[in-house]
Coordinates of C-alpha atoms and ligand atoms in Angstrom, one line a residue:
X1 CA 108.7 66.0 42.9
X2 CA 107.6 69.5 43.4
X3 CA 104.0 70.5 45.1
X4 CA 102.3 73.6 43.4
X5 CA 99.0 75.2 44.9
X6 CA 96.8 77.3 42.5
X7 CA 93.8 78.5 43.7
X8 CA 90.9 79.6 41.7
X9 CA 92.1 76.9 39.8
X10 CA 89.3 76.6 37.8
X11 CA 88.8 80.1 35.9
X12 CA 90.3 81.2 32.6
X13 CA 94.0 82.0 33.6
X14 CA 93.8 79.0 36.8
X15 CA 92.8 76.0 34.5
X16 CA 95.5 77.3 31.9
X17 CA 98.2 77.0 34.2
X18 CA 96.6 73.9 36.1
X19 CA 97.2 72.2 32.4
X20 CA 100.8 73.4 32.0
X21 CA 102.3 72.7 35.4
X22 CA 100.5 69.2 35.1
X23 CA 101.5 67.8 31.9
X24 CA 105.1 67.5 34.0
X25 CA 105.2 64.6 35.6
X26 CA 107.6 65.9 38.1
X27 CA 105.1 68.3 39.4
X28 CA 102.0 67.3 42.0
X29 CA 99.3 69.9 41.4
X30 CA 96.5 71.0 44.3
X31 CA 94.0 73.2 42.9
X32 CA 91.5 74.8 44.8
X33 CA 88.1 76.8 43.3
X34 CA 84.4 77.6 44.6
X35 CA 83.5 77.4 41.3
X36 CA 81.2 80.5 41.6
X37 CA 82.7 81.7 38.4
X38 CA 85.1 78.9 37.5
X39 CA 84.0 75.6 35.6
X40 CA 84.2 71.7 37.5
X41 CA 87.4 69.9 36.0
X42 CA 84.9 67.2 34.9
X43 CA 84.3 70.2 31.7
X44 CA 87.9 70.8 30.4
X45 CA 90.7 68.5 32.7
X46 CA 90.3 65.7 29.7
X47 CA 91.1 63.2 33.2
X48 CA 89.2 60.2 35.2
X49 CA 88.7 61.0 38.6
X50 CA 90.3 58.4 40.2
X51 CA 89.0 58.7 44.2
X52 CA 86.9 61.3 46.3
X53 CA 87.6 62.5 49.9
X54 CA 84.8 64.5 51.1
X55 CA 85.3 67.6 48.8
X56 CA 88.8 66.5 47.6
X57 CA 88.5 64.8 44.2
X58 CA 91.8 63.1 42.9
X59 CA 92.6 62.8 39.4
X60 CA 95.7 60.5 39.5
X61 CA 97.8 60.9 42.7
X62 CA 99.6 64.5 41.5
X63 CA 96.5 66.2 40.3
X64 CA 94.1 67.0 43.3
X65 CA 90.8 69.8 43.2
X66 CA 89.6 71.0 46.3
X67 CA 85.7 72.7 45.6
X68 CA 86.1 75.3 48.6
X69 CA 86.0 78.9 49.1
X70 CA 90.0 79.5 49.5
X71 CA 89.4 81.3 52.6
X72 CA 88.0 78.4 54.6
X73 CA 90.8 76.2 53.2
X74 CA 93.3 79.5 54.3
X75 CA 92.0 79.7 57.5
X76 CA 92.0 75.7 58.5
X77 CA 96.0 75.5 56.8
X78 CA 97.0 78.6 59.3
X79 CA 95.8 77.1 61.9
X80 CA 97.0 73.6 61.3
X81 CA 100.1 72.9 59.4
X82 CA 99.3 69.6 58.8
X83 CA 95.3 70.3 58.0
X84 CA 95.7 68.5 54.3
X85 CA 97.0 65.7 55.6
X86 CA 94.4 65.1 58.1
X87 CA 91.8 66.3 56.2
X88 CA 92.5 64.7 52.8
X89 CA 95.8 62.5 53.8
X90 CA 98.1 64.9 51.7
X91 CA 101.0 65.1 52.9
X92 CA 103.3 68.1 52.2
X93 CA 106.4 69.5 53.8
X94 CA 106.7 72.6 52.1
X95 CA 104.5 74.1 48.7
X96 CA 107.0 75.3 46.2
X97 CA 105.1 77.2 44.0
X98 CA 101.6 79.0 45.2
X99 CA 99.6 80.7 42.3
X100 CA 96.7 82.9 43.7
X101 CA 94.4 83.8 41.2
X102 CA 91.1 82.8 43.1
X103 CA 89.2 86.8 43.3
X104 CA 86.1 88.2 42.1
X105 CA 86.6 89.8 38.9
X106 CA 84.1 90.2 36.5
X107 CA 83.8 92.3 33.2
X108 CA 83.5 95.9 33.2
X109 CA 79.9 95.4 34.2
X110 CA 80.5 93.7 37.6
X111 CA 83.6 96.4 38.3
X112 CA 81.1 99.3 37.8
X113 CA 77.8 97.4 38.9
X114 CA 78.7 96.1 42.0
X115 CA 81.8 97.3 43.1
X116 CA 81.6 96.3 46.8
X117 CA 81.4 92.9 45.7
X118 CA 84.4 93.2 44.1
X119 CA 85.9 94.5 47.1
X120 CA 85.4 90.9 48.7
X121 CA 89.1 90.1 47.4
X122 CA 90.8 92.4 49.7
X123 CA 89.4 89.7 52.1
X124 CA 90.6 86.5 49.8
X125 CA 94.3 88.3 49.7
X126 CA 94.7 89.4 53.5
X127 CA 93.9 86.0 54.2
X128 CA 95.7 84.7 51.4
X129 CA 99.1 86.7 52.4
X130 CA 98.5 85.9 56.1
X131 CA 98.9 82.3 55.8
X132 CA 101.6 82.7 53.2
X133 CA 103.8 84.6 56.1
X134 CA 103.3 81.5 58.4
X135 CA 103.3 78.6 56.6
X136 CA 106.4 80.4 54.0
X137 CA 105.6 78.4 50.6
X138 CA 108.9 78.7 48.4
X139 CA 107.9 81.0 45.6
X140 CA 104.5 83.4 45.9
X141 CA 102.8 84.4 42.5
X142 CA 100.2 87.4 43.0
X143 CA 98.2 88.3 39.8
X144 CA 97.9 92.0 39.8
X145 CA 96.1 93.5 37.2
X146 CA 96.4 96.9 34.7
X147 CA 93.7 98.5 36.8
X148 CA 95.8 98.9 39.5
X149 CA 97.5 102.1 37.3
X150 CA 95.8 105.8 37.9
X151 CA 92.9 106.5 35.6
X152 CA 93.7 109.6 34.6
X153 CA 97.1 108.2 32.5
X154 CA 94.6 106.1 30.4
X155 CA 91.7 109.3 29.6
X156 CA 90.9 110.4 25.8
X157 CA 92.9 113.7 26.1
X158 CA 96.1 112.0 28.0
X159 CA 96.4 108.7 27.8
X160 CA 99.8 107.0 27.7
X161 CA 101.5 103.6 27.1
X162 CA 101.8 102.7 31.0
X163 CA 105.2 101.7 32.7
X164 CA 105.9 100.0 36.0
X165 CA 107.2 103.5 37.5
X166 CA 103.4 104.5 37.1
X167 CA 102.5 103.2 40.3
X168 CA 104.7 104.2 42.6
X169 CA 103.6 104.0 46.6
X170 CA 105.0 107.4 47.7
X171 CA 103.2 109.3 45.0
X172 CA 100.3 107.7 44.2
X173 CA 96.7 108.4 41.4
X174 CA 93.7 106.8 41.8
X175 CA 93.4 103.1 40.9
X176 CA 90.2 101.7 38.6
X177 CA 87.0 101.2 41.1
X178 CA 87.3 99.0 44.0
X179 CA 88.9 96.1 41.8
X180 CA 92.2 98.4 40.8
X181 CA 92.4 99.1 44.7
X182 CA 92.1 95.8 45.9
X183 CA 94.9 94.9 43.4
X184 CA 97.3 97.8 44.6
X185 CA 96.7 96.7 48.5
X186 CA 97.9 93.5 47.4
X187 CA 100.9 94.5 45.5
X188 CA 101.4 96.1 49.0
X189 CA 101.2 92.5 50.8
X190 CA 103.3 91.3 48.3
X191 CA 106.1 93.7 48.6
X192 CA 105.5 93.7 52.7
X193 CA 105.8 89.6 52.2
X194 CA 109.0 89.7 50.7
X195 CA 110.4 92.3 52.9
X196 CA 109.7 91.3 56.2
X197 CA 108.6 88.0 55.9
X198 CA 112.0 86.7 53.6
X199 CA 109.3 84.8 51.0
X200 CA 110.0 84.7 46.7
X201 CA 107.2 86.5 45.6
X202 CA 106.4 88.0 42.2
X203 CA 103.5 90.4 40.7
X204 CA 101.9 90.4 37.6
X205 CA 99.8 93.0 36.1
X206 CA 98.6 91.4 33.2
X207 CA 96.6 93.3 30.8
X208 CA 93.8 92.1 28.7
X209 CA 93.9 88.2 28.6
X210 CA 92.3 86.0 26.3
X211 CA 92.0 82.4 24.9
X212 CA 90.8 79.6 22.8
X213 CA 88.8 78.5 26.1
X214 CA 87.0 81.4 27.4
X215 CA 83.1 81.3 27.2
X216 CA 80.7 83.0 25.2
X217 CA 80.5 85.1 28.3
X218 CA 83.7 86.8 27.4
X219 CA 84.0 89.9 25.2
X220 CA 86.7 88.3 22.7
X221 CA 85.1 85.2 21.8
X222 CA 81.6 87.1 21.7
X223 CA 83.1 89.1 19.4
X224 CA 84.4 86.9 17.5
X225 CA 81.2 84.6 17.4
X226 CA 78.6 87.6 16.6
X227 CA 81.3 87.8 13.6
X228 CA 80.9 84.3 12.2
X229 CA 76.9 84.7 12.4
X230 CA 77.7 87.8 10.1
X231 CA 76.0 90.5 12.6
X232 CA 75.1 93.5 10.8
X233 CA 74.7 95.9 12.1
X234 CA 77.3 95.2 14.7
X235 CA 76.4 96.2 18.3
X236 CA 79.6 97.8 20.4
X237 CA 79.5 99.5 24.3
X238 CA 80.1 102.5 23.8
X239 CA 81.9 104.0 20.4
X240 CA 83.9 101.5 20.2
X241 CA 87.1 103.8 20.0
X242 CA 88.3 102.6 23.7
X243 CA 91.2 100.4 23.6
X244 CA 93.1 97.5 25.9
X245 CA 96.4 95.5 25.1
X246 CA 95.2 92.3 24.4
X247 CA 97.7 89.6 25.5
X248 CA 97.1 85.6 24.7
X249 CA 97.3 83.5 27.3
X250 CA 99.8 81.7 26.5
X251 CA 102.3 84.4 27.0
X252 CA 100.8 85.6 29.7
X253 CA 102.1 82.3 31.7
X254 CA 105.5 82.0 29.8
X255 CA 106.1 86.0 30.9
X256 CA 104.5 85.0 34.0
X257 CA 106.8 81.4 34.9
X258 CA 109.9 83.3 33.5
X259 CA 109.2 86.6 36.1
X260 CA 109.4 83.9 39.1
X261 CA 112.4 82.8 38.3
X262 CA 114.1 85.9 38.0
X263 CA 112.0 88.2 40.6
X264 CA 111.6 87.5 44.1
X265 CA 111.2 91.0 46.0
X266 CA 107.3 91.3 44.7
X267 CA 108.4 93.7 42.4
X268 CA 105.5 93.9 39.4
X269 CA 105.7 93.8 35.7
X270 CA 103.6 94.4 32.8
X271 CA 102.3 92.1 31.0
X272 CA 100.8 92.7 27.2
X273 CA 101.6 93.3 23.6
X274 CA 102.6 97.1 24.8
X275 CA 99.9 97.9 21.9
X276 CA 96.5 99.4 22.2
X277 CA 93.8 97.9 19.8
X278 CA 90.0 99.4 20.2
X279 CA 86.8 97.3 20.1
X280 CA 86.2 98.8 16.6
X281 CA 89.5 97.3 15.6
X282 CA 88.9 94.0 17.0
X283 CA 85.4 94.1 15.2
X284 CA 87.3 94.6 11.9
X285 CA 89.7 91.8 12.1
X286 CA 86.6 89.3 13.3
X287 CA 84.3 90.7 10.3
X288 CA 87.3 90.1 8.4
X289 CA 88.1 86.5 9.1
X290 CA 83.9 86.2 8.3
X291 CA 84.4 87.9 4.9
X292 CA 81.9 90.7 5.3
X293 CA 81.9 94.4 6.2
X294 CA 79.2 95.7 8.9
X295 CA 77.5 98.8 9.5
X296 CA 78.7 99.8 13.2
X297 CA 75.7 100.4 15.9
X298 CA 77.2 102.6 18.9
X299 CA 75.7 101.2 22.5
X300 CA 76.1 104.7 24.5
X301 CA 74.6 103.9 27.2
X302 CA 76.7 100.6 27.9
X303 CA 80.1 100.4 30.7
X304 CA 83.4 100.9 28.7
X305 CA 85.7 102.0 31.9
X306 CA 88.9 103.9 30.7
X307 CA 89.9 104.9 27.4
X308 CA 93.3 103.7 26.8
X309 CA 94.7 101.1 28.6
X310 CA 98.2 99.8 27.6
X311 CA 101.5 99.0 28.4
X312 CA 105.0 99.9 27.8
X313 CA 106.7 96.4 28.0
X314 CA 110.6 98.0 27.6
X315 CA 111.2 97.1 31.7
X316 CA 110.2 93.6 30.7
X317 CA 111.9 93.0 27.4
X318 CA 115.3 94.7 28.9
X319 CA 115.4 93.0 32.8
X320 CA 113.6 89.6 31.7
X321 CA 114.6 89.5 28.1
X322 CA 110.7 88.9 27.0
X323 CA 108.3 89.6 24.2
X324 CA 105.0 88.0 23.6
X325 CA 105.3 85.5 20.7
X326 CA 101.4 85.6 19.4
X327 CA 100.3 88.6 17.4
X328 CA 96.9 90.3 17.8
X329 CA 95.5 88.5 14.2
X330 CA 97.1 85.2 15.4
X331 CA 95.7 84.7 18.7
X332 CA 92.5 86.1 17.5
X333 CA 92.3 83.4 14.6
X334 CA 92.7 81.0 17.7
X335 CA 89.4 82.2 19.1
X336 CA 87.6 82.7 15.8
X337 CA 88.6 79.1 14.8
X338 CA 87.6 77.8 18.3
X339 CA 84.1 79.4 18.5
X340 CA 82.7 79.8 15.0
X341 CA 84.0 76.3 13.2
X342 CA 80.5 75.0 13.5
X343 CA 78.8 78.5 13.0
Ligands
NAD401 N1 92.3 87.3 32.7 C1 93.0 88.5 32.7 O1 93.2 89.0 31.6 C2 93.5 89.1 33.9 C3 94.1 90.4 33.8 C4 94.6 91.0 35.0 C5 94.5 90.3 36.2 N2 94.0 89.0 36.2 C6 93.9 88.4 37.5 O2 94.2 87.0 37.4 C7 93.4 86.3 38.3 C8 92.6 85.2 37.6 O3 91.8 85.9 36.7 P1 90.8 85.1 35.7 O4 90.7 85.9 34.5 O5 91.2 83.7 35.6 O6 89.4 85.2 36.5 P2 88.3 84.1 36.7 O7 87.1 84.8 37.2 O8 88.1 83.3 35.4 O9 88.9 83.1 37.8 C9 88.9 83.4 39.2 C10 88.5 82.1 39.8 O10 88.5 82.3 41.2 C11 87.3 81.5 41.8 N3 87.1 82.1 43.1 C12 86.6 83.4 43.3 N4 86.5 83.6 44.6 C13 86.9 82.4 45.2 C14 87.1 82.0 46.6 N5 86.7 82.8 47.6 N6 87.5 80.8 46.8 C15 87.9 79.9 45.8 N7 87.8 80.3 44.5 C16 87.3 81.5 44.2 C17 86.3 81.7 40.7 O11 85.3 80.6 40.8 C18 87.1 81.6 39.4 O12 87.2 80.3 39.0 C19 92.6 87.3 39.1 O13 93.2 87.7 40.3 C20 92.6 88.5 38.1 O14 92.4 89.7 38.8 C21 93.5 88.4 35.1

């Protein structure tokens, strides 16, 4: 039996890979979430909770969600090795795998609108790595992100399919607001982590997720719904022409499982299609699945960040022998079938 940790367990890439690592019965799974973003288990586990320890709820004896702001939960397991077990009466020798994606992230409007907010997860990851280099979990997973790369490789006049050499500590651009810094600093941990500290840990810089099971709240399945209720005309920030690499998540965890098991000095990959597609593009293949053709309306005055933000996925295809597996039109007939059946 193998004990996991995730924390922020219960947002769009967290309950994904709460689901995956729990549907093997070899694997006891502790997620933790202050659902200030996230979404109670009771909405999308598909599980009885089966008993209730102060804020512990159990669902089964290998599935257990903690409702806490990680960096209590942090601070009490530093402290106290043994904290879960008298807490909760979990008892653990050693994590194996700790996935940390609890952090304040946001759209494009929280990165630009209140960016010091934002800056509240250099706090989550110092404590985060601090209890990591005491308490030595077998395997570390840090979720980077494509904002951590210098935004003047992704402008209008010079923008370029990024590689991992991009962002290199000794010669350094300027990350995306205070959410591409905060990301870099903990790349920085991580690498510090596994150098000094002898810990597995591997970094992710995944670029634009999506899924079946992201909320309305989410630009894809917005998109993709606004589509289905044949919009017209159809309302974009900005001209539309900026584009990301969007990844399904699905590949983002097989990448993401597969990089542990072959990287362990905190070294950080790429994670996308390595293809740009722009909002008007996106718009085209929605409108397309809906069977009409809309006028486009240009919101100027909206947030759209960079230009051109993509990767160049040769470091991960050659070293790790990957390649996403679900095309732009497939994973966005996921979404479209998800969130507009019953339009
Ligand atoms: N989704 C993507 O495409 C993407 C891309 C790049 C990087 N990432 C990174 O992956 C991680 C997860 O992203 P996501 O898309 O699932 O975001 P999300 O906002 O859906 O999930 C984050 C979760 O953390 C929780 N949380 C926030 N602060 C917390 C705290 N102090 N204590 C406990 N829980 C807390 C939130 O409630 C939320 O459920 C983040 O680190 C993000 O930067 C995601």
């Amino acid at each position: 039996m193998k004990t996991h940790l995730i924390s922020g367990g219960c947002g769009f890439v967290g309950r994904n890979m709460v689901q995956r690592l729990s549907s093997d019965p070899n694997n006891r799974v502790i997620f933790v979430d202050d659902l200030s973003v996230g979404t109670h288990p009771s909405t999308w586990l598909n599980k009885e909770q089966t008993k209730k320890v102060k804020d512990c709820e159990f669902y089964g004896d290998n599935l257990i969600f903690l409702e806490r702001d990680f960096r209590f939960l942090l601070q009490h397991m530093t402290a106290d090795e043994n904290y879960l077990s008298k807490e909760y009466g979990i008892e653990i020798d050693q994590f194996d795998d700790v996935f940390h994606f609890a952090a304040i992230v946001g759209g494009r409007a929280k990165i630009d609108g209140d960016p010091m907010m934002v800056a509240l997860d250099l706090s989550i990851d110092a404590e985060f790595f601090y209890w990591v280099t005491r308490r030595k979990p077998k395997r570390v997973l840090y979720p980077s992100s494509s904002a951590a790369y210098p935004v003047d490789l992704q402008s209008e006049s010079h923008a370029i399919a990024l590689s991992e050499s991009d962002i290199d500590f000794k010669k350094m651009g300027e990350p995306d607001m205070t959410y591409g810094w905060s990301k870099l600093t903990g790349e920085y941990l991580a690498m510090i982590t596994a150098k000094h500290y002898d810990v597995s840990v591997t970094c992710i810089r995944p670029f634009s997720g999506y899924g079946e099971d992201q909320d309305l709240t989410y630009p894809i399945p917005a998109i993709a719904r606004r589509a289905a209720n044949k919009e017209n005309p159809f309302e974009v920030w900005g001209s539309g022409k900026q584009g990301r690499d969007f990844v399904h998540i699905d590949d983002v965890l097989d990448c993401t499982l597969l990089a542990m098991d072959k990287i362990s000095d905190g070294t950080a990959i790429n994670i996308g299609q390595g293809q740009l597609t722009s909002f008007l593009e996106i718009i085209d293949i929605f409108t397309d699945f809906a069977g009409y053709k809309p006028e486009i309306k240009p919101l100027l005055d909206k947030p759209v960040g960079v230009y051109s933000r993509y990767c160049n996925m040769d470091w991960v295809k050659e070293n790790l022998g990957w390649e996403p597996k679900i095309s732009i039109r497939e994973g966005m007939r996921r979404v479209y079938e998800k969130h507009c059946s019953q339009v």
